[in-house]
Coordinates of C-alpha atoms in Angstrom, one line a residue:
Chain A
M1 CA 131.0 102.6 77.1
T2 CA 134.7 102.6 77.8
V3 CA 134.9 106.2 76.8
L4 CA 132.1 107.0 79.4
A5 CA 133.8 105.0 82.1
L6 CA 137.0 107.0 81.6
G7 CA 135.0 109.9 82.7
W8 CA 134.0 108.4 86.0
P9 CA 137.0 109.3 88.1
G10 CA 136.3 112.9 87.4
A11 CA 132.5 112.6 87.8
L12 CA 132.9 110.8 91.1
G13 CA 134.5 114.0 92.3
H14 CA 131.2 115.8 92.4
P15 CA 129.3 114.9 95.5
F16 CA 126.0 115.0 93.5
F17 CA 127.3 112.4 91.2
L18 CA 128.6 110.1 93.9
H19 CA 125.3 110.3 95.7
A20 CA 123.4 109.5 92.6
V21 CA 125.7 106.4 91.8
L22 CA 125.3 105.0 95.3
A23 CA 121.7 105.6 95.8
G24 CA 121.0 104.7 92.2
A25 CA 122.7 101.4 92.5
A26 CA 120.8 100.5 95.6
I27 CA 117.4 101.6 94.1
A28 CA 118.2 99.8 90.7
A29 CA 119.1 96.6 92.5
A30 CA 115.9 96.6 94.5
S31 CA 113.8 97.5 91.3
G32 CA 115.5 94.7 89.4
M33 CA 114.8 92.1 92.1
V34 CA 111.2 93.1 92.7
G35 CA 110.6 93.6 89.0
Y36 CA 111.5 90.1 88.2
F37 CA 108.8 88.8 90.4
L38 CA 106.4 91.4 89.2
V39 CA 106.8 90.2 85.7
L40 CA 106.9 86.5 86.7
R41 CA 103.5 87.0 88.6
A42 CA 102.0 89.2 85.9
Q43 CA 101.5 91.9 88.0
V44 CA 103.1 94.8 86.0
F45 CA 99.8 96.7 85.8
T46 CA 99.8 96.7 89.6
G47 CA 103.2 98.4 89.5
D48 CA 101.9 100.9 87.1
A49 CA 99.1 101.7 89.4
L50 CA 101.5 102.1 92.3
S51 CA 103.6 104.4 90.2
H52 CA 100.6 106.7 90.0
M53 CA 99.9 106.4 93.5
A54 CA 103.4 107.6 94.3
F55 CA 102.7 110.6 92.3
T56 CA 99.4 111.5 94.3
G57 CA 101.1 110.5 97.6
S58 CA 104.1 112.8 97.3
L59 CA 101.9 115.7 96.1
A60 CA 99.5 115.2 98.8
A61 CA 102.3 115.2 101.5
L62 CA 103.7 118.4 99.9
A63 CA 100.2 120.1 99.7
A64 CA 99.8 119.2 103.5
G65 CA 103.4 120.7 104.2
I66 CA 105.0 117.4 105.4
D67 CA 108.0 115.5 104.2
L68 CA 107.5 114.3 100.6
R69 CA 108.9 111.0 101.6
L70 CA 106.3 110.4 104.2
G71 CA 103.4 110.6 101.7
L72 CA 105.3 108.7 99.1
Y73 CA 105.8 105.5 101.4
A74 CA 102.5 105.8 103.3
A75 CA 100.5 106.0 100.0
T76 CA 102.3 103.4 98.1
I77 CA 102.3 100.8 100.9
A78 CA 98.7 101.5 101.6
V79 CA 97.5 101.0 98.1
A80 CA 99.8 98.1 97.6
L81 CA 98.0 96.2 100.6
L82 CA 94.6 97.5 99.2
L83 CA 95.2 95.9 95.7
G84 CA 96.4 92.8 97.4
T85 CA 93.1 92.7 99.5
L86 CA 91.1 93.2 96.2
S87 CA 92.7 90.7 94.3
R88 CA 92.6 88.2 97.1
S89 CA 88.9 88.2 97.1
G90 CA 89.0 87.4 93.3
R91 CA 87.2 90.5 92.3
A92 CA 89.9 93.1 91.2
D93 CA 90.7 92.6 87.5
D94 CA 92.6 95.0 85.4
V95 CA 89.4 97.1 84.9
A96 CA 89.0 97.7 88.7
I97 CA 92.7 98.6 89.2
G98 CA 92.4 100.9 86.1
N99 CA 89.3 102.7 87.7
V100 CA 91.0 103.2 91.0
F101 CA 94.2 104.5 89.8
A102 CA 92.7 106.7 87.1
W103 CA 90.7 108.4 89.9
I104 CA 94.1 108.5 92.0
T105 CA 95.7 110.3 89.1
G106 CA 93.0 112.9 89.0
L107 CA 93.5 113.4 92.9
G108 CA 97.1 113.9 92.2
A109 CA 96.2 116.7 89.7
F110 CA 94.0 118.1 92.5
F111 CA 96.9 118.2 95.1
L112 CA 99.3 119.5 92.4
T113 CA 97.0 122.4 91.8
R114 CA 96.8 123.0 95.5
Y115 CA 100.4 122.9 96.1
S116 CA 101.6 125.1 93.1
T117 CA 99.0 127.7 93.7
S118 CA 100.0 128.0 97.3
G119 CA 103.6 128.8 96.9
G120 CA 104.5 130.5 93.6
A121 CA 107.2 129.6 91.1
D122 CA 109.3 127.2 93.0
N123 CA 106.4 125.1 93.9
A124 CA 105.2 124.9 90.3
G125 CA 108.1 122.8 89.4
A126 CA 107.3 120.2 92.0
G127 CA 104.8 118.2 89.8
V128 CA 107.6 117.8 87.2
R129 CA 110.1 116.7 89.7
V130 CA 107.8 114.1 91.2
L131 CA 106.8 112.9 87.8
F132 CA 110.2 112.6 86.2
G133 CA 112.5 112.4 89.1
S134 CA 115.7 114.2 90.1
I135 CA 118.4 111.8 91.0
F136 CA 121.1 114.4 90.6
G137 CA 119.5 116.4 93.3
M138 CA 120.0 114.0 96.1
S139 CA 121.8 115.1 99.3
A140 CA 124.2 112.8 101.2
G141 CA 121.5 112.1 103.8
Q142 CA 118.7 111.3 101.2
A143 CA 121.0 109.1 99.2
G144 CA 122.0 107.3 102.6
T145 CA 118.4 106.7 103.5
A146 CA 117.5 105.6 99.9
A147 CA 120.4 103.1 99.9
A148 CA 119.5 101.7 103.4
V149 CA 115.7 101.2 102.4
A150 CA 116.7 99.6 99.3
A151 CA 119.3 97.3 100.9
G152 CA 116.5 96.3 103.2
V153 CA 114.2 95.4 100.3
C154 CA 116.9 93.3 98.6
G155 CA 117.6 91.5 101.9
L156 CA 113.9 90.6 102.2
V157 CA 113.5 89.5 98.6
L158 CA 116.5 87.3 98.9
A159 CA 115.3 85.8 102.2
A160 CA 112.0 85.0 100.7
F161 CA 113.4 84.0 97.3
R162 CA 112.6 80.3 97.3
P163 CA 109.0 80.3 98.7
L164 CA 108.2 83.4 96.7
L165 CA 109.3 81.7 93.4
F166 CA 107.3 78.6 94.2
A167 CA 104.2 80.5 95.0
S168 CA 104.6 82.6 91.9
V169 CA 105.2 79.8 89.5
D170 CA 102.6 77.4 90.8
E171 CA 100.3 78.9 93.5
A172 CA 98.1 75.9 94.0
V173 CA 100.8 73.3 94.6
A174 CA 102.8 75.8 96.8
A175 CA 99.6 76.3 98.9
A176 CA 99.1 72.4 99.2
R177 CA 102.8 72.1 100.3
G178 CA 102.1 74.5 103.1
V179 CA 103.8 77.8 101.8
P180 CA 101.9 80.8 103.1
V181 CA 100.8 82.0 99.8
G182 CA 98.5 84.6 100.8
L183 CA 101.0 86.2 103.2
L184 CA 103.7 86.0 100.6
G185 CA 101.5 87.9 98.2
Y186 CA 100.8 90.7 100.7
G187 CA 104.4 90.9 101.7
F188 CA 105.6 90.9 98.2
L189 CA 103.0 93.8 97.4
A190 CA 104.1 95.8 100.2
L191 CA 107.8 95.4 99.0
V192 CA 106.8 96.6 95.6
G193 CA 105.2 99.7 97.3
V194 CA 108.4 100.4 99.1
T195 CA 110.3 99.9 95.9
A196 CA 108.0 102.1 94.0
A197 CA 108.5 104.8 96.6
E198 CA 112.2 104.5 96.4
A199 CA 112.4 104.5 92.6
T200 CA 110.2 107.5 92.4
Q201 CA 113.0 109.6 94.0
A202 CA 115.4 108.5 91.4
V203 CA 113.5 108.3 88.0
G204 CA 110.2 109.8 89.0
S205 CA 106.7 108.2 89.3
L206 CA 105.9 108.1 85.6
L207 CA 109.2 106.3 84.7
L208 CA 109.6 103.9 87.6
L209 CA 107.6 101.2 85.6
G210 CA 110.5 101.1 83.2
L211 CA 112.9 100.4 85.8
L212 CA 110.7 97.5 87.2
A213 CA 109.6 96.0 83.9
A214 CA 112.5 96.4 81.5
P215 CA 115.5 94.6 83.3
A216 CA 113.2 91.8 84.4
G217 CA 111.6 91.5 81.0
A218 CA 115.0 91.3 79.2
A219 CA 116.3 88.9 81.8
Q220 CA 113.4 86.6 81.2
R221 CA 114.0 86.6 77.5
L222 CA 117.6 85.9 77.9
T223 CA 117.5 82.9 80.2
E224 CA 114.7 80.5 81.5
T225 CA 116.3 79.5 84.6
P226 CA 114.7 81.4 87.6
G227 CA 117.8 82.0 89.6
R228 CA 119.9 83.2 86.8
A229 CA 117.1 85.4 85.4
F230 CA 116.7 86.9 88.8
A231 CA 120.4 87.7 89.0
L232 CA 120.6 89.0 85.5
S233 CA 117.6 91.3 86.2
T234 CA 119.5 92.7 89.1
V235 CA 122.7 93.2 87.3
L236 CA 120.9 94.7 84.2
A237 CA 119.1 97.3 86.4
V238 CA 122.3 98.3 88.1
A239 CA 124.2 98.4 84.9
E240 CA 121.4 100.5 83.2
M241 CA 121.2 102.9 86.1
W242 CA 125.0 103.4 86.1
G243 CA 125.1 103.7 82.1
G244 CA 122.2 106.2 82.2
L245 CA 123.9 108.3 84.8
S246 CA 127.2 108.5 83.0
L247 CA 125.5 109.1 79.7
S248 CA 123.6 111.9 81.2
Y249 CA 127.0 113.2 82.8
A250 CA 128.6 113.1 79.5
V251 CA 125.7 114.7 77.6
P252 CA 124.3 117.4 80.2
K253 CA 121.4 118.2 78.0
M254 CA 120.0 114.6 78.5
P255 CA 118.0 114.3 81.7
P256 CA 119.2 111.2 83.7
S257 CA 115.8 109.7 83.9
F258 CA 115.6 109.7 80.1
A259 CA 119.1 108.2 79.7
I260 CA 118.3 105.4 82.1
M261 CA 115.0 104.6 80.3
A262 CA 116.6 104.8 76.8
L263 CA 119.4 102.4 77.9
A264 CA 117.0 100.0 79.5
T265 CA 114.6 100.0 76.5
A266 CA 117.6 99.5 74.1
V267 CA 118.8 96.4 76.3
Y268 CA 115.2 95.1 76.3
A269 CA 115.0 95.4 72.5
A270 CA 118.4 93.6 72.1
A271 CA 117.3 90.9 74.4
F272 CA 114.0 90.5 72.4
A273 CA 116.2 90.0 69.3
V274 CA 118.8 87.7 70.7
G275 CA 116.1 85.8 73.0
G276 CA 113.8 85.4 69.9
W277 CA 116.7 84.0 67.8
R278 CA 117.7 81.6 70.5
R279 CA 114.3 80.3 71.1
R280 CA 113.8 79.5 67.3
A281 CA 117.3 78.0 67.0
P282 CA 116.5 74.5 68.7
R283 CA 113.5 73.9 66.5
L284 CA 115.5 74.3 63.5
A285 CA 118.2 72.0 64.7
P286 CA 116.5 68.6 64.4
A287 CA 115.4 69.1 60.9
Chain B
M1 CA 88.1 129.6 96.2
L2 CA 85.7 130.0 93.3
I3 CA 87.7 132.0 90.8
A4 CA 87.4 131.8 87.1
D5 CA 89.1 134.3 84.9
G6 CA 87.0 137.5 84.9
T7 CA 83.7 135.9 85.9
A8 CA 81.6 136.0 89.0
G9 CA 80.9 132.8 90.9
W10 CA 77.9 130.8 90.2
S11 CA 74.4 131.9 91.3
W12 CA 71.5 130.0 92.2
N13 CA 70.0 130.5 88.8
P14 CA 71.1 127.7 86.6
V15 CA 69.7 129.2 83.4
A16 CA 71.6 132.5 84.0
D17 CA 74.6 130.7 84.8
L18 CA 74.7 128.6 81.6
Q19 CA 74.1 131.8 79.6
Q20 CA 76.9 133.5 81.2
M21 CA 79.2 130.5 80.8
W22 CA 78.3 130.1 77.2
A23 CA 78.8 133.7 76.5
F24 CA 82.4 132.8 76.2
P25 CA 83.3 131.1 72.9
F26 CA 86.0 129.1 74.6
M27 CA 83.4 127.4 76.8
V28 CA 81.2 126.7 73.8
N29 CA 84.0 125.0 72.1
A30 CA 84.9 123.1 75.4
F31 CA 81.3 121.7 75.5
R32 CA 81.4 120.7 71.9
A33 CA 84.8 119.1 72.1
G34 CA 83.7 117.6 75.3
A35 CA 80.5 115.9 73.7
I36 CA 82.7 114.6 70.8
V37 CA 85.3 113.2 73.2
A38 CA 82.7 111.6 75.5
V39 CA 81.0 109.8 72.5
L40 CA 84.1 108.6 71.1
A41 CA 85.7 107.5 74.6
G42 CA 82.4 105.8 75.6
V43 CA 82.3 103.6 72.6
I44 CA 85.9 102.8 72.3
G45 CA 86.2 102.5 76.1
W46 CA 83.4 99.7 76.1
Y47 CA 85.3 97.5 73.7
M48 CA 88.5 98.1 75.5
V49 CA 87.1 97.1 78.8
L50 CA 85.4 94.2 77.1
R51 CA 88.8 93.0 75.8
R52 CA 90.6 93.5 78.9
Q53 CA 93.1 95.8 77.4
S54 CA 93.1 98.6 79.9
F55 CA 96.8 98.4 80.3
A56 CA 97.5 98.9 76.6
G57 CA 94.7 101.8 76.6
H58 CA 96.6 103.4 79.4
T59 CA 100.0 103.2 77.6
L60 CA 98.5 104.6 74.4
S61 CA 97.0 107.6 76.3
T62 CA 100.2 108.4 78.2
V63 CA 102.2 108.3 74.9
A64 CA 100.1 111.3 73.8
F65 CA 102.3 113.4 76.1
P66 CA 105.7 112.7 74.5
G67 CA 103.9 113.1 71.1
A68 CA 102.8 116.7 72.1
A69 CA 106.1 117.6 73.6
G70 CA 108.0 116.3 70.6
A71 CA 105.9 118.2 68.1
T72 CA 106.2 121.4 70.0
L73 CA 109.9 120.9 70.0
A74 CA 109.9 120.2 66.3
G75 CA 107.9 123.3 65.7
V76 CA 104.8 121.6 64.2
G77 CA 101.3 121.6 65.6
A78 CA 100.7 119.4 68.6
V79 CA 97.9 117.6 66.9
Y80 CA 100.4 115.9 64.6
G81 CA 102.6 114.7 67.5
Y82 CA 99.5 113.3 69.3
F83 CA 98.4 111.2 66.3
A84 CA 101.9 110.0 65.3
F85 CA 102.9 108.7 68.6
C86 CA 99.5 107.3 69.6
V87 CA 99.1 105.4 66.3
G88 CA 102.7 104.4 66.3
A89 CA 102.7 103.0 69.7
A90 CA 99.4 101.2 68.8
L91 CA 101.2 99.3 66.0
V92 CA 104.2 98.5 68.1
I93 CA 102.0 96.9 70.9
A94 CA 99.9 95.2 68.1
A95 CA 103.3 93.7 66.6
V96 CA 104.1 92.1 69.9
P97 CA 102.8 88.5 69.8
R98 CA 100.1 87.8 72.4
A99 CA 101.4 84.3 72.8
G100 CA 102.5 85.4 76.2
R101 CA 99.0 85.4 77.3
E102 CA 99.3 81.5 78.4
S103 CA 101.9 82.3 80.9
G104 CA 99.7 85.0 82.5
G105 CA 100.5 87.8 80.0
G106 CA 103.7 88.8 81.8
E107 CA 105.8 89.4 78.9
E108 CA 103.2 91.4 77.1
A109 CA 102.7 93.6 80.1
A110 CA 106.5 94.0 80.6
V111 CA 106.8 95.2 76.8
T112 CA 103.8 97.5 77.3
G113 CA 105.2 99.0 80.5
T114 CA 108.7 99.5 79.1
I115 CA 107.3 101.2 76.0
Q116 CA 105.4 103.4 78.2
A117 CA 108.1 104.4 80.5
F118 CA 110.6 104.9 77.6
L119 CA 108.3 107.3 75.7
L120 CA 107.4 109.3 78.8
G121 CA 111.1 109.7 79.4
A122 CA 111.4 110.9 75.9
G123 CA 108.7 113.4 76.6
F124 CA 110.6 114.6 79.5
L125 CA 113.8 114.9 77.1
F126 CA 111.8 116.9 74.6
I127 CA 110.7 119.4 77.3
A128 CA 114.2 119.6 78.7
L129 CA 115.5 120.5 75.4
Y130 CA 112.8 122.9 74.8
K131 CA 113.6 125.7 77.4
G132 CA 110.7 127.7 79.0
F133 CA 108.0 125.0 78.1
L134 CA 107.9 123.7 81.5
G135 CA 104.7 125.3 82.5
G136 CA 103.0 123.7 79.8
V137 CA 103.9 120.1 81.1
N138 CA 101.0 120.2 83.6
A139 CA 98.5 121.3 80.8
L140 CA 99.8 118.5 78.6
L141 CA 99.5 115.9 81.4
F142 CA 96.3 117.0 83.1
G143 CA 94.5 118.9 80.4
S144 CA 93.2 122.3 80.0
F145 CA 89.8 123.2 78.4
L146 CA 90.5 127.0 78.2
G147 CA 92.2 127.1 74.8
I148 CA 90.2 124.9 72.6
T149 CA 89.7 126.5 69.1
T150 CA 86.9 126.0 66.7
T151 CA 89.6 124.4 64.3
Q152 CA 90.4 121.8 67.1
V153 CA 86.8 120.9 67.5
Q154 CA 86.5 120.4 63.7
V155 CA 89.6 118.2 63.6
L156 CA 88.3 116.4 66.6
A157 CA 84.8 115.7 64.8
V158 CA 86.4 114.5 61.7
V159 CA 88.7 112.1 63.6
A160 CA 85.8 110.9 65.8
A161 CA 83.6 110.4 62.6
A162 CA 86.3 108.3 61.0
V163 CA 87.0 106.2 64.1
L164 CA 83.2 105.5 64.6
L165 CA 82.8 104.7 61.0
V166 CA 85.6 102.0 61.4
L167 CA 84.1 100.7 64.5
A168 CA 80.7 100.5 62.9
V169 CA 82.1 98.4 60.0
V170 CA 84.3 96.1 62.4
G171 CA 81.9 96.2 65.4
R172 CA 80.2 92.8 65.2
P173 CA 83.2 90.7 64.1
L174 CA 85.3 92.7 66.8
L175 CA 82.8 91.9 69.4
F176 CA 82.8 88.2 68.5
A177 CA 86.7 88.1 68.3
S178 CA 86.6 90.0 71.7
V179 CA 84.3 87.5 73.5
D180 CA 85.6 84.3 72.2
P181 CA 88.8 84.5 70.0
A182 CA 89.3 80.9 69.7
V183 CA 85.8 80.3 68.2
A184 CA 86.0 83.3 66.2
A185 CA 89.3 82.4 64.6
A186 CA 87.8 79.0 63.9
R187 CA 84.9 80.5 62.1
G188 CA 87.2 82.4 59.8
V189 CA 87.2 85.7 61.6
P190 CA 90.6 87.6 61.2
V191 CA 91.2 88.1 65.0
R192 CA 94.7 89.2 64.6
L193 CA 93.8 91.9 62.1
L194 CA 91.0 93.0 64.1
S195 CA 93.1 93.2 67.2
T196 CA 95.5 95.4 65.2
V197 CA 92.6 97.7 63.9
F198 CA 91.2 98.0 67.2
L199 CA 94.6 99.1 68.7
V200 CA 95.1 101.7 66.1
V201 CA 91.6 103.1 66.4
L202 CA 92.1 103.1 70.2
G203 CA 95.3 105.1 69.5
A204 CA 93.6 107.7 67.2
A205 CA 90.8 108.1 69.8
T206 CA 93.3 108.7 72.6
A207 CA 95.3 111.1 70.6
A208 CA 92.0 113.1 70.0
T209 CA 91.0 112.9 73.5
S210 CA 94.2 113.8 75.2
Q211 CA 94.0 117.3 73.6
I212 CA 91.1 117.9 76.1
T213 CA 91.6 115.9 79.2
G214 CA 95.5 115.7 79.2
A215 CA 97.5 112.6 78.5
L216 CA 97.2 111.1 81.8
L217 CA 93.5 111.3 82.3
V218 CA 92.2 110.1 78.9
F219 CA 92.4 106.8 80.3
A220 CA 89.9 107.7 83.0
L221 CA 87.2 108.5 80.3
L222 CA 88.0 105.4 78.4
V223 CA 87.8 103.0 81.3
M224 CA 85.4 104.4 83.8
P225 CA 82.2 105.0 81.8
A226 CA 82.5 101.5 80.0
A227 CA 83.2 99.7 83.3
T228 CA 80.2 101.3 84.8
A229 CA 78.2 100.6 81.9
Q230 CA 79.3 96.9 82.0
N231 CA 78.3 96.9 85.7
L232 CA 75.0 97.9 84.8
T233 CA 74.1 95.8 81.7
A234 CA 75.6 92.9 79.8
R235 CA 73.9 93.6 76.5
P236 CA 76.2 95.1 74.0
V237 CA 73.9 97.9 72.5
H238 CA 72.6 99.0 75.9
G239 CA 76.1 98.9 77.4
I240 CA 77.6 101.1 74.7
A241 CA 74.7 103.6 74.9
A242 CA 75.0 103.6 78.7
S243 CA 78.7 104.1 78.3
V244 CA 78.3 107.1 76.0
V245 CA 75.5 108.6 78.2
I246 CA 77.7 108.3 81.2
A247 CA 80.8 109.7 79.6
L248 CA 78.7 112.6 78.3
A249 CA 77.1 113.5 81.7
V250 CA 80.6 113.3 83.4
T251 CA 82.3 115.5 80.8
W252 CA 79.7 118.1 80.7
T253 CA 79.3 118.3 84.5
S254 CA 83.1 118.4 84.8
L255 CA 83.4 121.2 82.4
A256 CA 80.7 123.1 84.2
V257 CA 82.3 122.7 87.6
A258 CA 85.8 123.2 86.5
Y259 CA 84.6 126.6 85.0
Y260 CA 83.9 127.7 88.7
S261 CA 86.8 126.0 90.4
P262 CA 90.4 126.6 90.4
Y263 CA 91.3 122.8 90.0
P264 CA 92.0 121.2 86.6
I265 CA 89.2 119.5 84.7
G266 CA 91.0 116.1 84.9
F267 CA 90.4 116.0 88.5
W268 CA 86.7 116.5 88.3
V269 CA 86.4 114.1 85.1
T270 CA 88.1 111.4 87.3
T271 CA 86.0 112.1 90.5
F272 CA 82.6 112.1 88.8
A273 CA 83.5 109.2 86.7
F274 CA 84.8 107.2 89.8
A275 CA 81.6 108.3 91.7
A276 CA 79.5 106.7 89.0
Y277 CA 81.6 103.6 88.9
A278 CA 81.4 103.2 92.7
A279 CA 77.6 103.9 92.5
S280 CA 77.1 101.2 89.8
W281 CA 79.2 98.9 92.1
G282 CA 76.9 99.5 94.9
A283 CA 73.7 99.1 92.9
R284 CA 75.0 95.7 91.6
L285 CA 75.9 94.5 95.1
V286 CA 72.3 95.5 96.3
H287 CA 70.8 93.9 93.2
E288 CA 72.6 90.7 94.0
R289 CA 71.7 90.7 97.6
L290 CA 68.0 91.0 96.7
G291 CA 68.5 88.0 94.4
R292 CA 67.3 89.7 91.3
A293 CA 70.5 89.7 89.4
P294 CA 69.9 88.5 85.9
D295 CA 73.1 86.3 85.8
R296 CA 74.3 85.4 89.4
G297 CA 76.5 82.5 88.2
A298 CA 78.6 85.0 86.2
A299 CA 78.5 87.6 88.9
A300 CA 79.8 85.1 91.4
A301 CA 82.5 83.9 89.0
G302 CA 84.2 87.1 89.1
G303 CA 82.2 90.2 88.1
A304 CA 82.1 89.7 84.3
P305 CA 78.9 89.4 82.3
A306 CA 77.8 85.9 81.5
W307 CA 78.7 86.2 77.8
T308 CA 82.2 87.3 78.6
S309 CA 83.2 84.8 81.2
G310 CA 86.0 82.6 80.5
S311 CA 86.6 84.1 77.2
V312 CA 89.0 87.0 76.9
L313 CA 91.6 86.2 79.8

């Protein structure tokens, strides 16, 4: 790690790397925070559905000839609210979610064909860019917008932290105490939608699930105190993002998305080993 | 709009159209492969939906993509990559204890999601390392029915026969273990072993299926006909039969339509399957309104058939 860190002053001289580091940190922080609640509320599959929606939304926007980000945000937020409505009525289980998003993926293939047959070789790579991300291709403006949106998400999650935690851990009691559980659920899903759209620009729609699930899963393995786990999830996400970026800078053949995912998975696997050991330890002690 | 390589568009004479379509060996192979895949996905998918393991099924199917990309990079047949990755991921998911279920299954889902994202990232790495392969990405992800060889159909048939044989052997205990794991375990049914066997079989089926529909869309064929069938009937044998029939109808219709359209087969498969699913929902709602639903209590309890309620999740 230190060797990679030494390369940073040089790497930061490149605008593309600087943009990636700034936007990446903001995106990772938002993903880590939102991901913590996603895992806590057992809504990871919803996050997966949103990642597929991000793919279809961006390609629909491209096929329609408008800004990709417009489709990205509109589609993910709309589907997040739709999924919220479906689960509120108690009908949508994983089968219903699976059906809807399998079809949405097919629709994405449709828009991809429309778009890539309309504009030649340059358009043909669009699908790959959306699916796997291109964080090193961000302009200063894009990075600034991404950082601002992510900062907004982080602020909202922090502001709603206590009631959201209460509603996630014990919905019935929270509702009885007057916490607006339904509203929080909707608001949270909308935030997940925004985060999914954000993260898609960095790691791509297929991989954003890793950014949402891995740091949060690792953090919850390492500590059971909610506040600590939440902070740890955020820190881990940012560290994995920066580590992945430098790894990818050091080894140019390695796409940044892969480096970030590999690091996140390695950290999760390590947390699994350590956490499993820690949990078994007290049981051995009294004997 | 309606362009297919070297063929005229469709006429209003279906018999002539079919003859013309089947004059191409690749189309005949596509229909054969489609039939095998539909039967396989219909049966396996029914158990998957029953066990509420859609997320695991989805992960296993996406994992086919890095498998194929990795095999291409290594210079071996994509088939080996499909099977190695799908069955390998099935074993990893099976190895993770399902104890997290009590806390809402958050941890199991987090592990599954991480595996999925990591392997997809690995697939992207393989593609980045293998220059010039980029055009193949979309085919790997969204399927292509144009290049199916007779050998592929034969391999597919062998795999399907093996998978169906295993399912025929474990079918009844697996049903029991899926519907009520606690009671099944108490009666001496090896629930954990069955769960592992099922995941491996699911992995093998997705590996076989993704060669036709692409990694991202196998899941559609697994989940949609099965969910439609479970909307229509709660009885296992009828349900599996309905699931297979729907999968077959969807696959063959999609192949025929995709032949005349510029859009990928995956789009048509998901669209027709989703239409069937939506129609089954509508039919079910009408049925319930008319008060002739066979099990109204279960329907009100959350949409699962009576004998699945309160069991799996």
